[in-house]
Short mmCIF file of C-alpha atoms and ligand atoms in Angstrom, two decimals:
data_model
loop_
_atom_site.label_atom_id
_atom_site.label_comp_id
_atom_site.label_asym_id
_atom_site.label_seq_id
_atom_site.Cartn_x
_atom_site.Cartn_y
_atom_site.Cartn_z
CA MET A 1336 58.61 119.50 5.81
CA PRO A 1337 56.31 122.49 5.21
CA THR A 1338 52.55 121.86 4.99
CA LEU A 1339 50.31 123.66 2.53
CA ILE A 1340 46.59 123.57 3.33
CA VAL A 1341 44.60 124.38 0.20
CA ASN A 1342 40.93 125.02 -0.50
CA ALA A 1343 40.17 126.19 3.03
CA ARG A 1344 37.64 128.88 3.94
CA VAL A 1345 39.69 130.87 6.41
CA PHE A 1346 38.41 132.74 9.46
CA SER A 1347 41.52 134.47 10.70
CA PRO A 1348 39.12 135.17 12.68
CA ASP A 1349 38.16 137.69 9.97
CA PRO A 1350 36.39 135.97 7.06
CA LEU A 1351 39.10 135.78 4.36
CA GLY A 1352 37.28 133.45 1.96
CA ILE A 1353 38.99 130.52 0.26
CA CYS A 1354 42.75 130.69 0.90
CA GLN A 1355 45.89 128.64 1.07
CA VAL A 1356 47.79 128.47 4.35
CA LEU A 1357 51.45 127.53 4.51
CA VAL A 1358 52.86 126.12 7.76
CA GLU A 1359 56.61 125.96 8.35
CA GLY A 1360 57.87 124.61 11.66
CA GLU A 1361 55.69 125.89 14.49
CA ARG A 1362 54.49 128.97 12.60
CA VAL A 1363 52.14 130.01 9.85
CA ALA A 1364 54.44 131.19 7.04
CA ALA A 1365 51.86 132.57 4.61
CA VAL A 1366 48.12 133.06 4.08
CA ALA A 1367 47.14 133.99 0.52
CA ASP A 1368 44.78 133.23 -2.36
CA ARG A 1369 47.64 131.26 -3.81
CA VAL A 1370 50.96 130.53 -2.12
CA ASP A 1371 53.74 130.16 -4.69
CA LEU A 1372 56.46 127.77 -3.70
CA GLN A 1373 59.36 126.71 -5.82
CA GLY A 1374 61.41 123.61 -5.29
CA ASP A 1375 60.20 122.91 -1.79
CA GLU A 1376 59.17 119.50 -0.66
CA LEU A 1377 55.69 119.97 0.57
CA THR A 1378 52.82 118.12 2.22
CA VAL A 1379 49.62 119.34 0.59
CA ILE A 1380 46.33 118.93 2.45
CA ASP A 1381 43.04 119.64 0.71
CA ALA A 1382 40.55 121.12 3.18
CA ASN A 1383 37.71 120.55 0.67
CA GLY A 1384 36.11 123.87 1.52
CA ARG A 1385 36.08 123.25 5.24
CA TRP A 1386 36.68 126.17 7.58
CA LEU A 1387 40.18 126.81 8.80
CA LEU A 1388 40.32 128.78 12.03
CA PRO A 1389 42.73 129.42 14.89
CA GLY A 1390 42.87 126.93 17.75
CA PHE A 1391 40.66 128.06 20.62
CA VAL A 1392 42.25 130.04 23.45
CA ASP A 1393 40.26 129.02 26.52
CA ALA A 1394 40.90 131.71 29.11
CA LEU A 1395 39.51 129.75 32.06
CA THR A 1396 40.00 126.03 32.59
CA HIS A 1397 40.72 123.84 35.59
CA PRO A 1398 42.98 121.11 34.16
CA CYS A 1399 43.72 119.63 37.58
CA GLY A 1400 40.02 119.62 38.48
CA GLY A 1401 37.96 121.95 40.62
CA GLY A 1402 34.96 121.86 42.87
CA GLY A 1403 35.19 120.53 46.38
CA GLU A 1404 32.41 122.81 47.49
CA GLY A 1405 30.08 120.83 49.70
CA GLY A 1406 32.72 118.36 50.80
CA PHE A 1407 35.72 116.42 49.57
CA HIS A 1408 33.51 114.04 47.60
CA ASN A 1409 32.49 116.94 45.36
CA ARG A 1410 35.97 117.45 43.91
CA THR A 1411 36.06 117.06 40.15
CA SER A 1412 38.60 115.12 38.08
CA GLU A 1413 41.46 116.26 35.90
CA VAL A 1414 40.57 117.34 32.37
CA PRO A 1415 42.36 114.95 29.99
CA PHE A 1416 44.46 116.02 27.01
CA GLU A 1417 42.04 114.34 24.60
CA ALA A 1418 39.10 116.43 25.83
CA PHE A 1419 40.94 119.66 25.00
CA VAL A 1420 42.08 118.40 21.60
CA ARG A 1421 38.66 117.15 20.49
CA ALA A 1422 37.16 120.49 21.58
CA GLY A 1423 39.67 122.43 19.48
CA VAL A 1424 41.18 124.07 22.56
CA THR A 1425 44.88 124.37 21.73
CA SER A 1426 45.65 126.94 24.45
CA PRO A 1427 43.81 126.16 27.69
CA VAL A 1428 44.71 128.59 30.47
CA GLY A 1429 44.70 126.68 33.73
CA ALA A 1430 43.55 128.03 37.09
CA LEU A 1431 42.93 126.74 40.58
CA GLY A 1432 39.55 127.71 41.95
CA THR A 1433 37.78 127.64 45.26
CA ASP A 1434 39.98 124.93 46.69
CA SER A 1435 43.66 125.84 46.86
CA ILE A 1436 44.26 123.64 49.89
CA THR A 1437 43.80 120.09 48.59
CA ARG A 1438 44.97 121.29 45.16
CA SER A 1439 48.03 123.38 44.68
CA LEU A 1440 49.76 125.48 42.06
CA GLU A 1441 52.45 122.80 41.93
CA VAL A 1442 49.84 120.24 40.86
CA LEU A 1443 48.37 122.68 38.33
CA TYR A 1444 51.86 123.36 36.97
CA GLY A 1445 52.39 119.60 36.58
CA ASN A 1446 49.13 119.26 34.63
CA VAL A 1447 49.95 122.22 32.41
CA MET A 1448 53.44 120.92 31.65
CA ALA A 1449 52.03 117.45 30.86
CA LEU A 1450 49.60 119.01 28.36
CA ARG A 1451 52.46 120.96 26.87
CA ARG A 1452 54.58 117.83 26.54
CA GLN A 1453 51.67 116.10 24.81
CA GLY A 1454 51.61 118.84 22.18
CA LEU A 1455 49.20 121.53 23.36
CA ALA A 1456 50.14 125.14 24.08
CA PRO A 1457 48.69 125.64 27.57
CA PHE A 1458 49.32 128.43 30.06
CA MET A 1459 48.34 129.03 33.68
CA TYR A 1460 47.51 131.66 36.26
CA THR A 1461 49.19 131.89 39.60
CA GLY A 1462 46.86 132.37 42.57
CA SER A 1463 43.37 131.03 43.22
CA TYR A 1464 40.11 132.48 44.57
CA ARG A 1465 41.94 133.65 47.66
CA VAL A 1466 43.66 136.80 48.81
CA PRO A 1467 46.48 137.00 49.90
CA VAL A 1468 47.39 135.26 46.67
CA ASP A 1469 48.78 131.72 46.68
CA THR A 1470 51.98 131.65 44.63
CA LEU A 1471 54.70 129.21 43.55
CA THR A 1472 57.72 131.31 44.50
CA GLY A 1473 56.22 133.40 47.31
CA ASP A 1474 55.67 136.44 45.09
CA VAL A 1475 53.28 137.23 42.23
CA THR A 1476 55.84 139.19 40.22
CA ARG A 1477 58.46 136.48 40.65
CA ASP A 1478 56.00 133.77 39.51
CA LEU A 1479 55.37 135.67 36.28
CA VAL A 1480 59.05 136.26 35.63
CA MET A 1481 60.43 132.87 36.64
CA ILE A 1482 57.71 130.33 35.76
CA ASP A 1483 57.36 129.95 32.01
CA PRO A 1484 53.65 129.03 31.64
CA VAL A 1485 52.43 131.62 34.23
CA ILE A 1486 50.92 134.55 32.28
CA GLY A 1487 48.72 136.20 34.90
CA VAL A 1488 46.89 135.87 38.21
CA GLY A 1489 43.52 134.30 38.80
CA GLU A 1490 40.81 133.55 39.13
CA ILE A 1491 40.54 135.94 42.09
CA ALA A 1492 36.96 135.81 43.40
CA ILE A 1493 34.91 138.91 44.13
CA ALA A 1494 31.20 139.45 44.77
CA ASP A 1495 30.96 135.88 46.04
CA HIS A 1496 30.40 134.38 49.48
CA ARG A 1497 33.34 132.05 48.77
CA SER A 1498 35.74 134.91 48.05
CA SER A 1499 38.24 136.37 50.53
CA GLN A 1500 36.27 139.64 50.38
CA PRO A 1501 39.39 141.48 49.19
CA SER A 1502 39.69 145.23 49.55
CA ALA A 1503 40.30 147.59 46.64
CA ALA A 1504 43.81 148.20 47.98
CA GLU A 1505 44.54 144.46 47.94
CA LEU A 1506 43.29 144.07 44.37
CA ARG A 1507 45.27 147.11 43.30
CA ARG A 1508 48.46 145.60 44.72
CA ILE A 1509 47.82 142.23 43.03
CA ALA A 1510 47.26 143.90 39.65
CA ALA A 1511 50.35 146.08 40.08
CA ASP A 1512 52.52 143.06 40.96
CA ALA A 1513 51.11 141.09 38.00
CA ARG A 1514 51.69 144.01 35.69
CA LEU A 1515 55.29 144.43 36.82
CA GLY A 1516 55.90 140.71 36.31
CA GLY A 1517 54.34 140.94 32.88
CA THR A 1518 56.43 143.97 31.98
CA ILE A 1519 59.68 142.28 32.99
CA SER A 1520 58.89 138.97 31.28
CA GLY A 1521 57.03 140.20 28.21
CA LYS A 1522 53.78 138.55 29.31
CA GLY A 1523 50.25 139.90 29.69
CA GLY A 1524 50.22 140.11 33.49
CA THR A 1525 46.42 140.15 33.47
CA VAL A 1526 44.30 139.48 36.56
CA MET A 1527 41.40 137.14 35.80
CA ILE A 1528 38.48 137.95 38.10
CA HIS A 1529 35.79 135.44 39.06
CA LEU A 1530 32.50 137.32 39.41
CA GLY A 1531 30.08 135.64 41.79
CA ASP A 1532 26.39 136.33 42.25
CA GLY A 1533 26.94 138.88 45.03
CA SER A 1534 25.12 142.19 44.81
CA GLY A 1535 28.38 144.16 44.49
CA ARG A 1536 28.91 142.86 40.94
CA LEU A 1537 31.75 144.89 39.37
CA ALA A 1538 31.69 147.73 41.91
CA LEU A 1539 34.95 146.63 43.54
CA LEU A 1540 36.75 146.73 40.18
CA HIS A 1541 35.57 150.29 39.54
CA GLN A 1542 36.67 151.24 43.05
CA THR A 1543 40.04 149.56 42.54
CA LEU A 1544 40.69 151.37 39.27
CA ALA A 1545 39.70 154.80 40.61
CA ASP A 1546 42.73 156.72 41.84
CA SER A 1547 45.10 154.16 40.34
CA ASP A 1548 47.48 154.25 37.39
CA LEU A 1549 46.31 150.83 36.24
CA PRO A 1550 44.60 150.48 32.86
CA ILE A 1551 41.12 148.97 32.98
CA SER A 1552 42.44 146.02 30.93
CA ALA A 1553 44.51 144.94 33.95
CA PHE A 1554 41.34 143.14 35.10
CA TYR A 1555 39.62 140.51 32.99
CA PRO A 1556 36.31 139.52 34.60
CA THR A 1557 34.69 136.17 33.82
CA HIS A 1558 31.23 134.61 34.35
CA CYS A 1559 29.80 137.94 33.09
CA ASN A 1560 26.71 136.13 31.73
CA ARG A 1561 25.76 134.81 35.16
CA SER A 1562 22.74 137.15 35.17
CA ALA A 1563 21.25 139.91 33.04
CA ALA A 1564 22.25 142.50 35.65
CA LEU A 1565 25.86 141.32 35.71
CA LEU A 1566 25.95 141.30 31.91
CA GLU A 1567 24.78 144.90 31.86
CA GLY A 1568 27.54 145.89 34.28
CA ALA A 1569 30.09 143.99 32.20
CA ALA A 1570 28.92 145.77 29.04
CA LYS A 1571 29.70 149.09 30.70
CA PHE A 1572 33.10 147.79 31.81
CA ALA A 1573 33.94 146.61 28.28
CA ARG A 1574 32.77 149.86 26.67
CA ALA A 1575 35.29 151.58 28.96
CA GLY A 1576 38.07 149.48 27.41
CA ALA A 1577 38.24 146.17 29.29
CA TRP A 1578 38.07 142.66 27.96
CA ILE A 1579 35.21 140.64 29.45
CA ASP A 1580 34.65 136.88 29.42
CA LEU A 1581 31.49 134.79 29.10
CA THR A 1582 31.19 131.25 30.44
CA ALA A 1583 29.88 128.70 27.94
CA SER A 1584 29.32 125.76 30.29
CA THR A 1585 25.94 125.77 31.95
CA VAL A 1586 22.98 123.62 32.98
CA PRO A 1587 19.28 124.24 32.20
CA GLU A 1588 18.62 125.13 35.84
CA PHE A 1589 21.13 128.01 35.63
CA ILE A 1590 19.36 129.37 32.54
CA GLN A 1591 16.02 129.12 34.35
CA ALA A 1592 17.57 131.05 37.23
CA GLY A 1593 18.53 133.90 34.92
CA GLU A 1594 21.91 133.02 33.41
CA VAL A 1595 22.24 134.25 29.82
CA PRO A 1596 23.61 131.56 27.43
CA ALA A 1597 27.03 132.60 26.09
CA LEU A 1598 26.01 132.99 22.44
CA GLN A 1599 22.93 135.01 23.35
CA ALA A 1600 25.02 137.14 25.71
CA LEU A 1601 27.48 137.81 22.87
CA ARG A 1602 24.64 139.04 20.65
CA GLU A 1603 23.21 141.22 23.41
CA LEU A 1604 26.58 142.79 24.19
CA ILE A 1605 27.18 143.68 20.55
CA ALA A 1606 23.64 145.10 20.28
CA GLU A 1607 24.50 147.27 23.29
CA GLY A 1608 27.51 148.72 21.53
CA VAL A 1609 30.27 146.69 23.16
CA PRO A 1610 33.22 146.44 20.75
CA ARG A 1611 33.24 142.88 19.34
CA ASP A 1612 36.96 142.51 19.90
CA ARG A 1613 36.53 142.95 23.69
CA ILE A 1614 34.35 139.88 24.34
CA SER A 1615 35.64 136.35 24.89
CA ILE A 1616 34.10 132.98 25.68
CA SER A 1617 35.69 130.34 27.92
CA SER A 1618 34.66 126.87 29.05
CA ASP A 1619 35.40 126.77 32.81
CA ALA A 1620 36.30 123.14 32.01
CA GLY A 1621 36.89 121.03 35.09
CA GLY A 1622 34.80 123.39 37.19
CA SER A 1623 31.89 121.81 39.01
CA LEU A 1624 28.32 122.01 37.77
CA PRO A 1625 25.25 120.79 39.65
CA LEU A 1626 23.66 117.63 38.29
CA TYR A 1627 19.87 117.57 38.41
CA GLU A 1628 17.45 114.80 37.58
CA ASN A 1629 13.78 115.73 37.33
CA GLY A 1630 14.57 118.92 39.18
CA VAL A 1631 16.24 117.10 42.09
CA LEU A 1632 19.92 117.75 42.82
CA GLN A 1633 21.82 114.50 42.41
CA GLY A 1634 25.35 115.74 42.95
CA LEU A 1635 27.99 117.40 40.85
CA THR A 1636 29.36 116.96 37.39
CA ALA A 1637 32.24 118.75 35.68
CA ALA A 1638 32.24 121.31 32.88
CA CYS A 1639 33.89 120.12 29.68
CA PRO A 1640 36.02 121.97 27.07
CA SER A 1641 33.63 120.72 24.36
CA VAL A 1642 31.33 123.67 25.10
CA MET A 1643 33.76 125.85 23.11
CA LEU A 1644 33.15 123.78 19.99
CA GLU A 1645 29.42 123.69 20.74
CA VAL A 1646 29.33 127.50 20.57
CA LEU A 1647 30.78 127.39 17.06
CA GLN A 1648 28.45 124.54 16.07
CA ALA A 1649 25.44 126.54 17.23
CA ALA A 1650 26.53 129.58 15.18
CA ARG A 1651 27.66 127.82 12.01
CA HIS A 1652 24.59 128.60 9.91
CA GLU A 1653 24.72 132.34 10.67
CA GLU A 1654 26.11 134.87 8.21
CA ALA A 1655 29.89 135.03 7.84
CA LYS A 1656 30.10 138.36 9.67
CA PHE A 1657 28.59 136.93 12.85
CA ILE A 1658 30.59 133.69 12.58
CA ALA A 1659 33.73 135.83 12.51
CA VAL A 1660 32.55 137.52 15.74
CA VAL A 1661 32.04 134.12 17.38
CA VAL A 1662 35.43 132.84 16.18
CA GLY A 1663 37.04 136.04 17.47
CA ALA A 1664 35.47 135.49 20.91
CA LEU A 1665 36.93 131.96 21.01
CA THR A 1666 40.39 132.85 19.70
CA ARG A 1667 41.89 136.29 19.10
CA ASN A 1668 40.06 138.23 21.81
CA PRO A 1669 41.07 136.02 24.75
CA ALA A 1670 44.60 135.83 23.29
CA ASN A 1671 44.78 139.63 23.23
CA ALA A 1672 43.30 139.95 26.73
CA LEU A 1673 46.10 137.73 28.03
CA GLY A 1674 48.93 139.20 25.97
CA LEU A 1675 49.25 136.07 23.81
CA THR A 1676 49.46 138.01 20.56
CA HIS A 1677 51.02 135.12 18.63
CA LYS A 1678 47.98 132.96 19.45
CA GLY A 1679 44.38 132.99 18.28
CA ARG A 1680 44.90 134.22 14.71
CA VAL A 1681 45.76 132.80 11.31
CA ARG A 1682 48.36 135.04 9.79
CA ALA A 1683 52.01 134.91 8.79
CA GLY A 1684 54.20 134.68 11.88
CA ALA A 1685 51.46 133.45 14.24
CA SER A 1686 51.60 130.07 15.97
CA ALA A 1687 50.40 127.29 13.70
CA ASP A 1688 47.49 126.36 15.98
CA LEU A 1689 44.82 125.52 13.42
CA LEU A 1690 41.44 123.79 13.26
CA LEU A 1691 39.65 122.31 10.25
CA PHE A 1692 35.91 122.41 10.89
CA ASP A 1693 33.17 121.01 8.67
CA PRO A 1694 30.24 123.46 8.75
CA GLN A 1695 27.87 120.90 7.19
CA THR A 1696 28.29 118.24 9.85
CA GLY A 1697 29.57 120.47 12.65
CA GLU A 1698 32.50 118.10 13.12
CA LEU A 1699 36.02 119.09 14.03
CA GLY A 1700 38.20 116.66 12.11
CA ASP A 1701 41.69 118.10 12.36
CA VAL A 1702 43.61 119.98 15.02
CA MET A 1703 47.15 121.31 14.63
CA CYS A 1704 49.08 122.82 17.51
CA ARG A 1705 52.50 124.43 17.12
CA GLY A 1706 52.74 123.03 13.62
CA ARG A 1707 51.99 119.42 14.59
CA TRP A 1708 48.77 117.55 13.93
CA LEU A 1709 47.22 116.36 17.19
CA LEU A 1710 44.04 115.20 15.45
CA ARG A 1711 43.82 114.02 11.81
CA ASP A 1712 40.57 112.79 10.29
CA LYS A 1713 39.13 112.70 13.83
CA ARG A 1714 41.88 110.37 15.04
CA LEU A 1715 44.36 111.36 17.71
CA SER A 1716 47.94 111.47 16.63
CA PRO A 1717 50.03 108.72 18.23
CA MET A 1718 52.77 111.23 19.06
CA THR A 1719 51.90 112.43 22.53
CA GLY A 1720 55.18 112.82 24.31
CA GLY A 1721 55.35 109.12 25.13
CA ARG A 1722 52.19 109.09 27.25
CA ARG A 1723 49.38 106.68 26.60
CA LEU A 1724 46.18 108.43 25.64
ZN1 ZN B 1351 35.04 131.08 38.49
#
């Protein structure tokens, strides 16, 4: 039965004002001031002026856990379905990380397919930090063509003591293979790049792109807000046509050490003339974060998808124009960077991945993914592919 959501203030992510949104099957069928329907049976939901926005597209998550740096006991846990849903993340993009030995792409694939079965619309990268690239089928191009949720490669680490110190030629080959796989399968074929705190920053990407036929958008660097210097380099990269990604999860000690909080970084990038549609924000959920108490390192904790929602909560009292920029960074921009052009927008024909957000309380009450409510009135839907929540 179609669902008509009325009295919603829509950010598509563009601010459309109060609209009605019609959902049929897994798609948005119409967005208009008034949707005229004749003779249809219809479920009508009154949003009561709440904001309706696309489900978040989280371009870097670690659903099967991450960490493991500093010993086996520092591995982090899986990120549960409920954590993504309550954060409004309808399309988490899963990646391995530093450790591709005690975790594998097969395990990541299993996690991604479980989330999909439970009702989300997740995707994954093949590869890990390492070069040569770990793959499922033995070949990057083949992974993209043959494995449904694989949409790119990543996160390949550069400018980091934990990286494989890849050469420009190696990166060029990875991007070319990903691009060919994407071309054959109709996917983005993007290479997500983990930027560490090494002094090389983005130099290797510039070197890789020089004398190549690859577009700059073949590489999608993340953790660009790790320092002011890295952010400046990323601004230049984005002004040249790339998409760049900011990491929302952090700890106070990182900020003290010079990390720029994601929302502040977004403002600074726009002030520096970076096109607003080229900046995205991701959670790095499942990645490890240091845990301090009174300045003393106690161990590790894990980043959570909820930081995506916290970014929106922090921006909700701003003017509509800036809110639209923030929503774009959480939805349409990462979707475009990854070639997921049916995701991250509210418009006819797009996936019905929708959030209802109360700007007064900052609460996310309702989450729809692929036309099905996963959260209604802050309660999880009982339909979760037969798995206990
Ligand atoms: Zn990373």
